Amino acid sequence: RPMHVAPRKVDVEASDKFGIIVACPAGDGESDTTGRRWEQRVELMRDVTIYFRNNPSVVFYEAGNQTITVDHMNEMINVRDTWDPYGGRLSGDRTPASDTKAICEYWSSMDVPADSSTVPVWDAEYSRSESPRRVWDKYSPPSYGYVNIAAPTNTIDEYPTIGFRMNSSEDLALVNVKKYNDRWIRRGGQGRSSVMVGGAKIIFADSCSHGRMDDTELARVTGAMDAARLPKETYYALQVVQNTDPQLHILGHWTYPSNTVKKVYVISNTEQVKLVTYDTNGNVINDYGYGTRANNFEFSFDNVEWQPGKIKAIGYNGGVQVTQQEIATAGAPAAIRITPIAGPQGFKADGSDVAMFDVEVVDSNGNRCPTDEARVDFTYSGQGEFLGGYNSGIEYSIYKDYLNTECGINRVFVRSTRTAGSFTLTA
């Protein structure tokens, strides 16, 4: 099992800057231990306490990833009392046993909502479900679902069934929102005597973290963003539920095969949501009325018929329209659009700076083609080292002069040289 070790100083300093709460753990093999191994964990907790005690973002000291004994928990509290007595930080544990829970100053669950009437509780591994960005839903070509080694029959776990490794991007967003809601309603107040203070999103961007790729993907695909940091539907869904201003997001796209009829989901922080479809001339095809609300943020509409044109969702508070979104049907692929992304100081010739290039396949109106997965070939010249990109589900796709789009977009990277000049990329 992986060792849970202290964060890097640069990560904590970034958290200080942006106000991100940090839990600082001792070294942990996901179990309690004894003898010299336990002594080493206490010594490490001492060292990281001294090292990070002046960083305002460090709020929690985590004694263990799994429950430890009462005596061991008391030792960890004593480390805090000895080396950081005035920092106001809390010493606690993940998934503690009832006797250990009684002395923890906080505790955290793992992908389950929890309550405590005495100490803060938060979810340390909120939403572990997985899906690659490239799989929209079971209605979208070319995959029509999730095909991998573990699922040669093209089976995905459809929401509200909550799968661990077999979801579409739509399902993943719905699961993330449901789990967010499960924790949000435990935030205190409203007559509740127990409190859950939040959840830490496990794996915000897909990576090879924990090595859990053996029967699914080439990365752990739990993230709200993929391994190239392109947002999934989950990213936009969580953006809505954490926004204090009215906002909504239609899950998916509006470029389906003929005769497609599906349930459409809208994530919204408004009181009501209405859904309307239009033809290519802007005429109303169907007004589906107000959606069925499953939790504070999920609205659904059954048996929505796809036709070329656009789909619009409208959010209402107190019967007044406060937000809306519409998605148009994309036409045939007509062009490749490249958008360079450099740092705030530009692309620096220091031999280590990296520029990103978003590569989109668009129709004649500039709309991204959301089901395109075609191969794009690259040529390049000038002062830069072309690093290529990444295709989820395709082995050895990195460092190539070609890449497939995923849902009509992908991203490649270029590292600078130490010689100033221009760099040209052609797709």
Short mmCIF file of C-alpha atoms in Angstrom, two decimals:
data_model
loop_
_atom_site.label_atom_id
_atom_site.label_comp_id
_atom_site.label_asym_id
_atom_site.label_seq_id
_atom_site.Cartn_x
_atom_site.Cartn_y
_atom_site.Cartn_z
CA ARG A 1 0.00 0.00 0.00
CA PRO A 2 1.16 3.54 -0.58
CA MET A 3 2.87 5.52 2.13
CA HIS A 4 1.00 8.67 3.11
CA VAL A 5 3.70 11.25 3.66
CA ALA A 6 3.94 14.95 4.36
CA PRO A 7 3.19 17.49 1.61
CA ARG A 8 5.97 19.38 -0.12
CA LYS A 9 6.80 22.87 1.08
CA VAL A 10 5.99 24.34 -2.32
CA ASP A 11 2.49 22.77 -2.21
CA VAL A 12 1.82 24.18 1.25
CA GLU A 13 3.05 27.64 0.27
CA ALA A 14 0.70 27.57 -2.72
CA SER A 15 -2.10 26.56 -0.35
CA ASP A 16 -1.19 29.46 1.93
CA LYS A 17 -1.52 31.80 -1.06
CA PHE A 18 -4.87 30.52 -2.31
CA GLY A 19 -6.51 29.58 0.99
CA ILE A 20 -6.56 25.81 0.53
CA ILE A 21 -6.82 23.79 3.76
CA VAL A 22 -4.04 21.23 4.27
CA ALA A 23 -4.01 18.09 6.41
CA CYS A 24 -0.43 17.19 7.31
CA PRO A 25 0.06 13.45 7.95
CA ALA A 26 2.73 11.36 9.57
CA GLY A 27 4.19 8.51 7.47
CA ASP A 28 1.54 5.81 7.29
CA GLY A 29 1.25 2.36 5.74
CA GLU A 30 -2.56 2.43 6.16
CA SER A 31 -2.45 0.58 9.46
CA ASP A 32 -1.27 0.93 13.02
CA THR A 33 2.14 -0.47 13.90
CA THR A 34 4.44 -1.06 16.85
CA GLY A 35 8.07 -0.86 17.94
CA ARG A 36 10.61 1.08 15.90
CA ARG A 37 8.15 1.60 13.03
CA TRP A 38 5.77 3.43 15.33
CA GLU A 39 8.61 5.44 16.81
CA GLN A 40 9.56 6.56 13.28
CA ARG A 41 6.01 7.77 12.63
CA VAL A 42 6.04 9.81 15.82
CA GLU A 43 9.43 11.27 14.90
CA LEU A 44 8.16 12.17 11.44
CA MET A 45 5.06 13.80 12.91
CA ARG A 46 7.38 15.83 15.13
CA ASP A 47 9.52 16.88 12.16
CA VAL A 48 6.63 17.93 9.92
CA THR A 49 4.96 19.75 12.83
CA ILE A 50 8.09 21.85 13.32
CA TYR A 51 8.50 22.33 9.58
CA PHE A 52 4.91 23.40 8.79
CA ARG A 53 3.72 25.02 12.03
CA ASN A 54 4.08 28.55 10.59
CA ASN A 55 2.03 27.83 7.46
CA PRO A 56 -1.52 29.12 7.92
CA SER A 57 -3.04 26.61 5.50
CA VAL A 58 -2.03 23.64 7.70
CA VAL A 59 -5.08 23.07 9.90
CA PHE A 60 -5.06 19.33 10.66
CA TYR A 61 -2.36 16.91 11.80
CA GLU A 62 -3.31 13.39 10.68
CA ALA A 63 -2.04 10.65 12.98
CA GLY A 64 -3.08 7.77 10.74
CA ASN A 65 -4.81 6.74 7.54
CA GLN A 66 -6.50 3.94 9.49
CA THR A 67 -7.41 3.70 13.16
CA ILE A 68 -4.68 3.64 15.80
CA THR A 69 -4.78 2.81 19.50
CA VAL A 70 -5.77 5.29 22.19
CA ASP A 71 -2.20 5.35 23.51
CA HIS A 72 -0.81 6.09 20.05
CA MET A 73 -3.38 8.84 19.46
CA ASN A 74 -2.40 10.41 22.77
CA GLU A 75 1.25 10.34 21.65
CA MET A 76 0.36 12.22 18.48
CA ILE A 77 -1.65 14.81 20.41
CA ASN A 78 1.35 15.25 22.70
CA VAL A 79 3.58 15.96 19.66
CA ARG A 80 1.24 18.81 18.72
CA ASP A 81 1.09 20.09 22.30
CA THR A 82 4.89 20.02 22.56
CA TRP A 83 5.89 21.51 19.22
CA ASP A 84 2.87 23.58 18.15
CA PRO A 85 0.99 24.46 21.35
CA TYR A 86 -0.36 27.83 20.15
CA GLY A 87 -1.18 27.14 16.49
CA GLY A 88 -4.82 26.23 17.06
CA ARG A 89 -4.41 23.12 14.91
CA LEU A 90 -6.23 19.85 15.49
CA SER A 91 -4.75 16.37 15.87
CA GLY A 92 -6.90 13.50 14.69
CA ASP A 93 -7.21 10.29 12.72
CA ARG A 94 -8.94 8.69 9.76
CA THR A 95 -11.67 6.14 10.44
CA PRO A 96 -10.90 5.88 14.17
CA ALA A 97 -12.34 3.20 16.41
CA SER A 98 -14.92 4.34 18.96
CA ASP A 99 -12.45 4.49 21.86
CA THR A 100 -9.90 6.44 19.78
CA LYS A 101 -12.65 8.65 18.37
CA ALA A 102 -13.41 9.80 21.90
CA ILE A 103 -10.04 11.61 22.16
CA CYS A 104 -9.56 12.73 18.54
CA GLU A 105 -9.87 16.47 18.07
CA TYR A 106 -11.21 15.78 14.59
CA TRP A 107 -11.66 12.68 12.49
CA SER A 108 -12.24 11.95 8.82
CA SER A 109 -14.18 9.31 6.94
CA MET A 110 -13.27 7.80 3.56
CA ASP A 111 -15.86 8.29 0.81
CA VAL A 112 -18.82 8.12 3.17
CA PRO A 113 -20.79 10.92 4.86
CA ALA A 114 -20.40 11.04 8.61
CA ASP A 115 -21.56 12.97 11.64
CA SER A 116 -20.17 14.04 14.97
CA SER A 117 -21.79 16.18 17.65
CA THR A 118 -18.46 16.89 19.38
CA VAL A 119 -15.63 17.48 16.83
CA PRO A 120 -15.25 18.53 13.18
CA VAL A 121 -15.59 15.66 10.70
CA TRP A 122 -14.57 15.71 7.04
CA ASP A 123 -14.30 13.17 4.26
CA ALA A 124 -10.64 12.49 3.45
CA GLU A 125 -11.31 10.68 0.15
CA TYR A 126 -14.50 12.20 -1.20
CA SER A 127 -15.77 10.57 -4.40
CA ARG A 128 -13.49 7.75 -5.53
CA SER A 129 -15.59 6.76 -8.56
CA GLU A 130 -13.77 6.79 -11.90
CA SER A 131 -14.38 7.64 -15.54
CA PRO A 132 -12.17 8.89 -18.37
CA ARG A 133 -13.09 12.22 -19.94
CA ARG A 134 -13.56 10.66 -23.39
CA VAL A 135 -16.71 8.65 -22.50
CA TRP A 136 -19.76 10.93 -22.57
CA ASP A 137 -22.58 8.42 -22.02
CA LYS A 138 -23.92 5.22 -23.55
CA TYR A 139 -25.64 7.14 -26.38
CA SER A 140 -22.54 8.89 -27.74
CA PRO A 141 -20.40 7.54 -30.56
CA PRO A 142 -17.86 6.21 -31.07
CA SER A 143 -17.68 4.33 -27.77
CA TYR A 144 -21.34 4.20 -26.70
CA GLY A 145 -20.08 3.38 -23.23
CA TYR A 146 -16.96 2.17 -21.54
CA VAL A 147 -14.87 -0.48 -23.25
CA ASN A 148 -11.73 -1.74 -21.52
CA ILE A 149 -10.05 -4.93 -20.39
CA ALA A 150 -12.48 -5.38 -17.54
CA ALA A 151 -15.56 -4.64 -19.65
CA PRO A 152 -15.33 -6.23 -23.11
CA THR A 153 -19.14 -6.37 -23.27
CA ASN A 154 -19.42 -2.57 -23.14
CA THR A 155 -21.13 -2.38 -19.76
CA ILE A 156 -21.11 0.76 -17.63
CA ASP A 157 -22.65 1.39 -14.22
CA GLU A 158 -25.42 3.86 -14.88
CA TYR A 159 -26.39 6.39 -12.25
CA PRO A 160 -28.01 6.07 -9.69
CA THR A 161 -25.98 2.86 -9.47
CA ILE A 162 -22.65 4.09 -8.12
CA GLY A 163 -19.82 2.11 -9.65
CA PHE A 164 -16.21 2.40 -8.62
CA ARG A 165 -14.39 1.99 -11.94
CA MET A 166 -17.13 1.66 -14.54
CA ASN A 167 -18.80 5.02 -15.11
CA SER A 168 -19.37 7.43 -17.96
CA SER A 169 -18.37 11.06 -17.62
CA GLU A 170 -22.03 11.91 -17.05
CA ASP A 171 -22.38 9.27 -14.34
CA LEU A 172 -19.19 10.48 -12.66
CA ALA A 173 -20.52 14.04 -12.49
CA LEU A 174 -23.84 12.89 -11.03
CA VAL A 175 -22.08 10.76 -8.41
CA ASN A 176 -19.78 13.63 -7.44
CA VAL A 177 -22.74 15.98 -7.05
CA LYS A 178 -24.75 13.46 -5.02
CA LYS A 179 -21.82 12.87 -2.69
CA TYR A 180 -21.21 16.60 -2.40
CA ASN A 181 -24.87 17.04 -1.47
CA ASP A 182 -24.64 14.24 1.12
CA ARG A 183 -21.88 16.21 2.86
CA TRP A 184 -23.34 19.68 2.22
CA ILE A 185 -26.58 18.89 4.08
CA ARG A 186 -24.49 17.93 7.12
CA ARG A 187 -22.87 21.33 7.34
CA GLY A 188 -24.73 22.22 10.56
CA GLY A 189 -27.60 24.51 11.33
CA GLN A 190 -31.22 23.77 10.34
CA GLY A 191 -31.77 22.09 13.70
CA ARG A 192 -28.94 19.60 13.25
CA SER A 193 -26.87 18.76 16.31
CA SER A 194 -24.13 17.09 14.27
CA VAL A 195 -21.70 18.62 11.79
CA MET A 196 -19.67 17.53 8.77
CA VAL A 197 -17.38 20.34 7.72
CA GLY A 198 -16.53 19.19 4.19
CA GLY A 199 -14.82 16.71 1.92
CA ALA A 200 -11.43 16.54 0.25
CA LYS A 201 -11.84 15.60 -3.42
CA ILE A 202 -9.61 12.59 -3.96
CA ILE A 203 -7.51 12.92 -7.13
CA PHE A 204 -8.49 16.32 -8.53
CA ALA A 205 -6.63 15.55 -11.79
CA ASP A 206 -6.13 12.04 -13.24
CA SER A 207 -2.71 10.57 -12.53
CA CYS A 208 -0.92 7.27 -11.84
CA SER A 209 -1.56 7.86 -8.12
CA HIS A 210 -1.74 4.66 -6.08
CA GLY A 211 -1.11 2.50 -9.16
CA ARG A 212 -4.78 1.65 -9.60
CA MET A 213 -4.82 1.37 -13.39
CA ASP A 214 -4.49 -2.40 -13.83
CA ASP A 215 -8.01 -3.17 -15.06
CA THR A 216 -9.26 0.21 -16.22
CA GLU A 217 -7.14 2.97 -17.69
CA LEU A 218 -3.57 4.15 -18.00
CA ALA A 219 -4.25 6.59 -15.19
CA ARG A 220 -6.47 6.66 -12.18
CA VAL A 221 -9.46 8.48 -13.67
CA THR A 222 -11.10 9.78 -10.50
CA GLY A 223 -10.27 13.38 -11.28
CA ALA A 224 -12.48 16.34 -12.05
CA MET A 225 -9.86 17.00 -14.74
CA ASP A 226 -8.05 14.49 -16.92
CA ALA A 227 -4.32 13.81 -16.90
CA ALA A 228 -3.68 16.74 -19.29
CA ARG A 229 -5.74 19.00 -16.96
CA LEU A 230 -8.66 19.29 -19.37
CA PRO A 231 -11.94 19.55 -17.43
CA LYS A 232 -14.46 16.72 -17.31
CA GLU A 233 -18.18 17.22 -16.80
CA THR A 234 -17.50 16.75 -13.08
CA TYR A 235 -15.41 19.94 -13.06
CA TYR A 236 -18.33 22.05 -14.31
CA ALA A 237 -20.82 20.25 -12.06
CA LEU A 238 -18.77 20.92 -8.93
CA GLN A 239 -18.24 24.50 -10.07
CA VAL A 240 -22.02 24.96 -10.02
CA VAL A 241 -22.68 23.42 -6.62
CA GLN A 242 -19.93 25.46 -4.98
CA ASN A 243 -21.00 28.76 -6.58
CA THR A 244 -22.89 31.28 -4.45
CA ASP A 245 -24.25 32.98 -7.59
CA PRO A 246 -26.97 31.34 -9.73
CA GLN A 247 -25.46 28.91 -12.23
CA LEU A 248 -26.37 25.71 -14.05
CA HIS A 249 -24.71 23.19 -16.35
CA ILE A 250 -26.29 20.77 -18.81
CA LEU A 251 -24.44 17.47 -18.60
CA GLY A 252 -23.23 16.22 -21.95
CA HIS A 253 -23.51 17.64 -25.48
CA TRP A 254 -26.16 17.96 -28.18
CA THR A 255 -24.70 16.08 -31.14
CA TYR A 256 -26.23 12.59 -31.05
CA PRO A 257 -27.13 9.98 -33.68
CA SER A 258 -30.61 10.12 -35.19
CA ASN A 259 -33.48 8.72 -33.08
CA THR A 260 -31.62 9.18 -29.80
CA VAL A 261 -33.94 9.50 -26.80
CA LYS A 262 -32.29 9.91 -23.40
CA LYS A 263 -32.65 11.30 -19.91
CA VAL A 264 -31.03 14.73 -19.71
CA TYR A 265 -29.52 15.95 -16.45
CA VAL A 266 -28.93 19.54 -15.42
CA ILE A 267 -26.83 20.48 -12.41
CA SER A 268 -28.10 23.72 -10.92
CA ASN A 269 -27.99 25.71 -7.68
CA THR A 270 -31.38 27.28 -8.43
CA GLU A 271 -34.81 26.32 -7.10
CA GLN A 272 -36.22 25.16 -10.44
CA VAL A 273 -34.91 24.29 -13.91
CA LYS A 274 -36.82 24.24 -17.20
CA LEU A 275 -35.61 22.49 -20.39
CA VAL A 276 -36.46 23.42 -23.99
CA THR A 277 -35.21 22.07 -27.34
CA TYR A 278 -35.11 24.05 -30.61
CA ASP A 279 -34.63 23.19 -34.28
CA THR A 280 -31.92 24.68 -36.49
CA ASN A 281 -34.16 27.69 -37.28
CA GLY A 282 -34.68 28.53 -33.61
CA ASN A 283 -38.23 27.19 -33.41
CA VAL A 284 -39.28 25.35 -30.24
CA ILE A 285 -39.47 21.58 -30.73
CA ASN A 286 -40.34 20.55 -27.18
CA ASP A 287 -40.83 22.34 -23.88
CA TYR A 288 -40.13 19.71 -21.23
CA GLY A 289 -41.26 21.90 -18.35
CA TYR A 290 -39.62 21.81 -14.95
CA GLY A 291 -37.23 19.01 -14.11
CA THR A 292 -37.49 16.41 -11.37
CA ARG A 293 -35.27 17.38 -8.46
CA ALA A 294 -33.34 14.50 -6.86
CA ASN A 295 -31.22 16.51 -4.42
CA ASN A 296 -30.35 20.17 -3.94
CA PHE A 297 -28.50 20.30 -7.26
CA GLU A 298 -29.65 17.52 -9.62
CA PHE A 299 -32.55 18.03 -12.04
CA SER A 300 -33.57 15.42 -14.64
CA PHE A 301 -35.82 15.29 -17.69
CA ASP A 302 -37.04 11.93 -19.03
CA ASN A 303 -37.33 10.89 -22.67
CA VAL A 304 -35.75 13.93 -24.26
CA GLU A 305 -35.72 13.49 -28.05
CA TRP A 306 -32.64 14.66 -29.92
CA GLN A 307 -32.97 16.64 -33.14
CA PRO A 308 -30.40 18.98 -34.70
CA GLY A 309 -30.59 22.47 -33.25
CA LYS A 310 -29.98 23.38 -29.63
CA ILE A 311 -30.99 22.54 -26.10
CA LYS A 312 -31.50 25.20 -23.43
CA ALA A 313 -31.79 24.96 -19.64
CA ILE A 314 -33.21 27.88 -17.66
CA GLY A 315 -32.82 28.30 -13.90
CA TYR A 316 -35.42 30.04 -11.71
CA ASN A 317 -35.46 31.40 -8.17
CA GLY A 318 -38.81 32.52 -6.80
CA GLY A 319 -40.30 32.07 -10.25
CA VAL A 320 -37.83 34.54 -11.79
CA GLN A 321 -35.26 33.49 -14.43
CA VAL A 322 -31.75 33.95 -12.99
CA THR A 323 -29.45 31.88 -15.24
CA GLN A 324 -29.44 29.81 -18.42
CA GLN A 325 -27.22 27.74 -20.71
CA GLU A 326 -27.67 26.41 -24.21
CA ILE A 327 -25.73 23.89 -26.29
CA ALA A 328 -25.91 23.77 -30.09
CA THR A 329 -25.54 20.77 -32.36
CA ALA A 330 -22.12 20.68 -34.01
CA GLY A 331 -21.72 20.13 -37.73
CA ALA A 332 -19.16 18.04 -39.56
CA PRO A 333 -15.48 18.53 -38.67
CA ALA A 334 -14.10 21.40 -40.74
CA ALA A 335 -10.93 22.67 -39.08
CA ILE A 336 -8.39 22.22 -36.31
CA ARG A 337 -8.12 25.10 -33.86
CA ILE A 338 -4.96 25.50 -31.77
CA THR A 339 -4.99 27.67 -28.66
CA PRO A 340 -1.62 28.29 -26.97
CA ILE A 341 -1.50 28.67 -23.18
CA ALA A 342 1.60 30.17 -21.60
CA GLY A 343 2.40 31.39 -18.11
CA PRO A 344 1.64 34.92 -16.93
CA GLN A 345 5.14 36.04 -17.99
CA GLY A 346 4.93 34.41 -21.40
CA PHE A 347 6.93 31.45 -22.69
CA LYS A 348 10.30 31.81 -20.97
CA ALA A 349 13.54 30.61 -22.60
CA ASP A 350 14.88 29.08 -19.40
CA GLY A 351 15.02 25.45 -20.54
CA SER A 352 12.27 24.36 -18.13
CA ASP A 353 9.14 26.41 -18.88
CA VAL A 354 6.30 24.49 -20.52
CA ALA A 355 3.63 25.89 -22.86
CA MET A 356 0.36 24.04 -23.51
CA PHE A 357 -1.52 23.91 -26.78
CA ASP A 358 -5.22 23.00 -26.81
CA VAL A 359 -6.07 21.25 -30.07
CA GLU A 360 -9.77 21.23 -31.02
CA VAL A 361 -11.66 19.86 -33.99
CA VAL A 362 -14.41 22.34 -34.90
CA ASP A 363 -17.20 22.67 -37.44
CA SER A 364 -17.58 25.51 -39.97
CA ASN A 365 -19.12 27.73 -37.26
CA GLY A 366 -16.28 27.17 -34.82
CA ASN A 367 -18.23 24.79 -32.57
CA ARG A 368 -16.22 21.95 -31.09
CA CYS A 369 -17.21 18.55 -32.49
CA PRO A 370 -17.91 16.71 -29.22
CA THR A 371 -17.77 13.12 -30.51
CA ASP A 372 -14.61 13.48 -32.61
CA GLU A 373 -11.78 11.09 -31.75
CA ALA A 374 -9.70 11.42 -34.91
CA ARG A 375 -5.93 11.29 -35.10
CA VAL A 376 -4.14 14.63 -35.34
CA ASP A 377 -0.55 14.75 -36.67
CA PHE A 378 1.87 17.49 -35.62
CA THR A 379 4.88 19.15 -37.18
CA TYR A 380 6.93 21.76 -35.39
CA SER A 381 10.04 23.89 -35.63
CA GLY A 382 11.92 26.54 -33.69
CA GLN A 383 13.01 27.02 -30.10
CA GLY A 384 11.09 24.39 -28.20
CA GLU A 385 11.09 20.69 -27.39
CA PHE A 386 7.81 19.05 -28.45
CA LEU A 387 6.69 16.70 -25.66
CA GLY A 388 3.43 15.48 -27.20
CA GLY A 389 0.39 14.65 -25.11
CA TYR A 390 -1.61 11.74 -23.73
CA ASN A 391 -4.51 9.51 -24.79
CA SER A 392 -6.44 7.82 -22.02
CA GLY A 393 -6.87 4.12 -22.69
CA ILE A 394 -4.10 3.98 -25.33
CA GLU A 395 -0.76 2.60 -24.21
CA TYR A 396 2.48 4.40 -25.12
CA SER A 397 0.69 7.50 -26.42
CA ILE A 398 3.11 10.01 -24.84
CA TYR A 399 6.02 11.70 -26.68
CA LYS A 400 4.44 11.03 -30.09
CA ASP A 401 4.09 13.36 -33.07
CA TYR A 402 0.40 12.43 -33.24
CA LEU A 403 -2.52 12.21 -30.82
CA ASN A 404 -6.22 11.43 -30.94
CA THR A 405 -8.75 14.02 -29.87
CA GLU A 406 -11.05 13.01 -27.00
CA CYS A 407 -14.54 14.52 -27.15
CA GLY A 408 -13.17 16.82 -29.83
CA ILE A 409 -10.18 18.21 -27.91
CA ASN A 410 -6.79 17.25 -26.54
CA ARG A 411 -3.69 19.04 -25.32
CA VAL A 412 0.03 18.86 -26.19
CA PHE A 413 3.01 20.34 -24.39
CA VAL A 414 6.22 22.09 -25.47
CA ARG A 415 9.23 22.71 -23.24
CA SER A 416 11.36 25.77 -23.86
CA THR A 417 15.04 25.75 -24.69
CA ARG A 418 17.65 28.15 -23.29
CA THR A 419 17.72 30.07 -26.60
CA ALA A 420 15.22 32.86 -27.20
CA GLY A 421 13.29 32.74 -30.45
CA SER A 422 10.02 31.56 -31.99
CA PHE A 423 8.32 28.17 -31.99
CA THR A 424 5.82 27.02 -34.60
CA LEU A 425 3.33 24.17 -34.16
CA THR A 426 1.20 22.87 -37.03
CA ALA A 427 -1.65 20.33 -36.70
#
